[in-house]
């Protein structure tokens, strides 16, 4: 499909994998690569599907299904998070692994992309059930992961505690402590200072850069954040501290709106570990209404396919910075780009997470730990450079930022597979 062709609503492609393949194809062809490179990179080189039993607190055994996809290891080991979510599918995990490759390519990290997921709802599970699930999943995928093969991290509804259990399980299996097996760990187990806020910090840097090119000031800018998990909640806090007015936030159950700006500090104190907070309030609006609010900056920080041809035309934000993976469909991207909305795509917008994960792995490999300031300075440098490279490519080639980001992100991998003689 060509860049300017906008599909009617009913033809919109909501399948994240084929949507990704379309844009990979376009990016590679614009870079002058032949069909063999696309054939190799359109799917992960390896996807493991596992089924494993977990003993529940009531004594019964439940069998769970999980996946781990490794897109391509021509650059180095694969890298990417593990999500626990009822809607996980094999195609979704595959697409997410490709997006990780693009992120690592843009930031120039020595990794290909990987991703894992388990079909489950941790909100319905006890702490100990989650622990047994995390450990069983690591045992199930242990053959293909490791510090020089594939390095996991947190993603939707997993956190540093889950990483700690996974690290412990892996270290037991290998019979030595392996902090470089997984990132996003607690500090006491070799985690990096600044990792917990890194995704949001990266998003905030992108917002600052995007506002700058759009001639918008952050002071009093109206910001809407969809999702109040790790990325969304810290981001709301950073925006609030930067003088912006966070007028809307949401979680999986609803959204809060106040045109005078919400009290972010109190919301942060009251949310649970899954980012749930709206249940405590009566006057909520829907997630759909939240996305269409009159605002300057919109940050989708929840899940996929939130901005589609159904609502793209009603979106009023001038800047959208994607903190979630895949919140906007390819078709909606085109429509919004034509309207003049600046979209900073996920593969750039949320790359602060994997960038600091890389710093964590480097520190684990060296056994030498950095200060929070060092982490922040290095993140700032990489994020600004990534933003500039993608923005300049978009401007020079007259492309939307997503296609430009894919071109920047896939280039090194296409080069690497050719240099290795794989194509
Ligand atoms: N899950 C995060 C992402 O989608 C972080 C991955 C990582 O740190 O490896 O980018």
Short mmCIF file of N, CA, C and O and ligand atoms in Angstrom, two decimals, residues 68 79-83 96 100 103-104 111 114-115 151-156 183-184 195 199 323 325 346 350-358, ligand 1:
data_model
loop_
_atom_site.label_atom_id
_atom_site.label_comp_id
_atom_site.label_asym_id
_atom_site.label_seq_id
_atom_site.Cartn_x
_atom_site.Cartn_y
_atom_site.Cartn_z
N UNK A 68 7.72 -16.79 23.43
CA UNK A 68 8.89 -15.91 23.38
C UNK A 68 9.32 -15.84 21.92
O UNK A 68 9.58 -16.88 21.28
N UNK A 79 16.42 -8.72 22.64
CA UNK A 79 16.11 -8.02 23.89
C UNK A 79 14.68 -7.53 23.86
O UNK A 79 14.23 -6.99 22.84
N UNK A 80 14.00 -7.70 24.97
CA UNK A 80 12.65 -7.15 25.04
C UNK A 80 11.86 -7.74 26.20
O UNK A 80 12.25 -8.76 26.78
N UNK A 81 10.76 -7.11 26.52
CA UNK A 81 10.01 -7.42 27.73
C UNK A 81 9.16 -8.68 27.66
O UNK A 81 9.06 -9.36 26.64
N UNK A 82 8.55 -8.98 28.81
CA UNK A 82 7.60 -10.08 28.94
C UNK A 82 6.31 -9.49 29.51
O UNK A 82 6.35 -8.82 30.55
N UNK A 83 5.19 -9.73 28.82
CA UNK A 83 3.92 -9.21 29.35
C UNK A 83 3.05 -10.34 29.88
O UNK A 83 3.08 -11.45 29.37
N UNK A 96 5.52 -7.43 18.42
CA UNK A 96 6.25 -6.69 19.47
C UNK A 96 7.75 -6.95 19.39
O UNK A 96 8.56 -6.06 19.67
N UNK A 100 10.74 -4.15 18.82
CA UNK A 100 11.94 -4.03 19.66
C UNK A 100 13.19 -3.89 18.78
O UNK A 100 14.10 -3.14 19.10
N UNK A 103 13.32 -0.32 17.67
CA UNK A 103 13.75 0.55 18.78
C UNK A 103 15.25 0.49 18.98
O UNK A 103 15.91 1.51 19.13
N UNK A 104 15.77 -0.75 19.04
CA UNK A 104 17.20 -0.92 19.28
C UNK A 104 18.00 -0.34 18.12
O UNK A 104 19.09 0.22 18.32
N UNK A 111 21.64 -4.86 19.97
CA UNK A 111 20.64 -5.92 20.15
C UNK A 111 19.73 -6.02 18.93
O UNK A 111 19.50 -5.02 18.24
N UNK A 114 13.32 -8.86 20.82
CA UNK A 114 12.67 -10.07 21.34
C UNK A 114 11.44 -9.65 22.12
O UNK A 114 11.26 -8.47 22.45
N UNK A 115 10.55 -10.57 22.39
CA UNK A 115 9.38 -10.27 23.23
C UNK A 115 8.77 -11.55 23.74
O UNK A 115 8.79 -12.57 23.05
N UNK A 151 17.62 -11.33 26.25
CA UNK A 151 17.58 -10.75 27.60
C UNK A 151 16.20 -10.14 27.86
O UNK A 151 15.85 -9.11 27.28
N UNK A 152 15.38 -10.76 28.71
CA UNK A 152 14.05 -10.24 28.99
C UNK A 152 14.04 -8.98 29.87
O UNK A 152 15.07 -8.55 30.37
N UNK A 153 12.84 -8.44 30.07
CA UNK A 153 12.65 -7.19 30.83
C UNK A 153 11.16 -7.09 31.16
O UNK A 153 10.36 -7.90 30.69
N UNK A 154 10.76 -6.08 31.93
CA UNK A 154 9.31 -5.92 32.20
C UNK A 154 8.56 -5.39 30.98
O UNK A 154 9.13 -4.77 30.10
N UNK A 155 7.27 -5.66 30.97
CA UNK A 155 6.36 -5.09 29.96
C UNK A 155 5.01 -4.98 30.65
O UNK A 155 4.95 -4.91 31.89
N UNK A 156 3.93 -4.99 29.89
CA UNK A 156 2.59 -4.78 30.46
C UNK A 156 2.32 -5.77 31.62
O UNK A 156 2.44 -6.98 31.46
N UNK A 183 16.71 -7.55 32.68
CA UNK A 183 16.82 -6.15 33.14
C UNK A 183 15.49 -5.68 33.73
O UNK A 183 14.49 -6.37 33.61
N UNK A 184 15.56 -4.50 34.35
CA UNK A 184 14.37 -4.02 35.05
C UNK A 184 14.26 -4.66 36.42
O UNK A 184 13.17 -4.77 36.99
N UNK A 195 16.04 3.05 36.08
CA UNK A 195 15.33 2.19 35.11
C UNK A 195 13.82 2.32 35.26
O UNK A 195 13.09 2.31 34.28
N UNK A 199 11.29 4.87 30.93
CA UNK A 199 10.37 4.95 29.78
C UNK A 199 9.70 6.31 29.78
O UNK A 199 9.67 7.01 28.75
N UNK A 323 3.63 6.23 24.21
CA UNK A 323 4.36 5.55 25.28
C UNK A 323 4.04 4.06 25.27
O UNK A 323 4.86 3.24 25.66
N UNK A 325 3.11 0.46 23.22
CA UNK A 325 3.52 -0.12 21.95
C UNK A 325 2.27 -0.29 21.09
O UNK A 325 1.27 -0.85 21.54
N UNK A 346 5.82 4.93 18.83
CA UNK A 346 6.28 4.07 19.92
C UNK A 346 7.75 3.69 19.86
O UNK A 346 8.46 3.75 20.85
N UNK A 350 8.86 5.41 23.25
CA UNK A 350 9.04 4.66 24.50
C UNK A 350 10.40 3.96 24.58
O UNK A 350 10.58 3.08 25.44
N UNK A 351 11.35 4.35 23.72
CA UNK A 351 12.62 3.63 23.69
C UNK A 351 13.51 3.90 24.91
O UNK A 351 14.53 3.23 25.11
N UNK A 352 13.12 4.87 25.75
CA UNK A 352 13.88 5.13 26.98
C UNK A 352 13.97 3.89 27.86
O UNK A 352 14.98 3.68 28.55
N UNK A 353 12.94 3.05 27.84
CA UNK A 353 12.93 1.83 28.66
C UNK A 353 14.05 0.89 28.26
O UNK A 353 14.88 0.48 29.08
N UNK A 354 14.10 0.56 26.98
CA UNK A 354 15.12 -0.41 26.56
C UNK A 354 16.51 0.23 26.57
O UNK A 354 17.51 -0.45 26.79
N UNK A 355 16.57 1.54 26.40
CA UNK A 355 17.89 2.21 26.46
C UNK A 355 18.49 2.03 27.86
O UNK A 355 19.64 1.62 28.02
N UNK A 356 17.68 2.28 28.90
CA UNK A 356 18.23 2.13 30.25
C UNK A 356 18.37 0.64 30.61
O UNK A 356 19.25 0.27 31.38
N UNK A 357 17.57 -0.23 30.00
CA UNK A 357 17.80 -1.67 30.16
C UNK A 357 19.19 -2.03 29.63
O UNK A 357 19.91 -2.83 30.22
N UNK A 358 19.54 -1.44 28.50
CA UNK A 358 20.88 -1.67 27.94
C UNK A 358 21.94 -1.18 28.93
O UNK A 358 22.92 -1.89 29.20
N1 LIG B 1 9.02 -3.69 27.52
C1 LIG B 1 9.75 -2.49 27.21
C2 LIG B 1 9.57 -2.13 25.76
O1 LIG B 1 8.60 -2.50 25.14
C3 LIG B 1 11.21 -2.57 27.65
C4 LIG B 1 12.04 -3.63 27.00
C5 LIG B 1 13.42 -3.77 27.61
O2 LIG B 1 13.75 -3.02 28.50
O3 LIG B 1 14.15 -4.67 27.15
O4 LIG B 1 10.34 -1.39 25.19
#
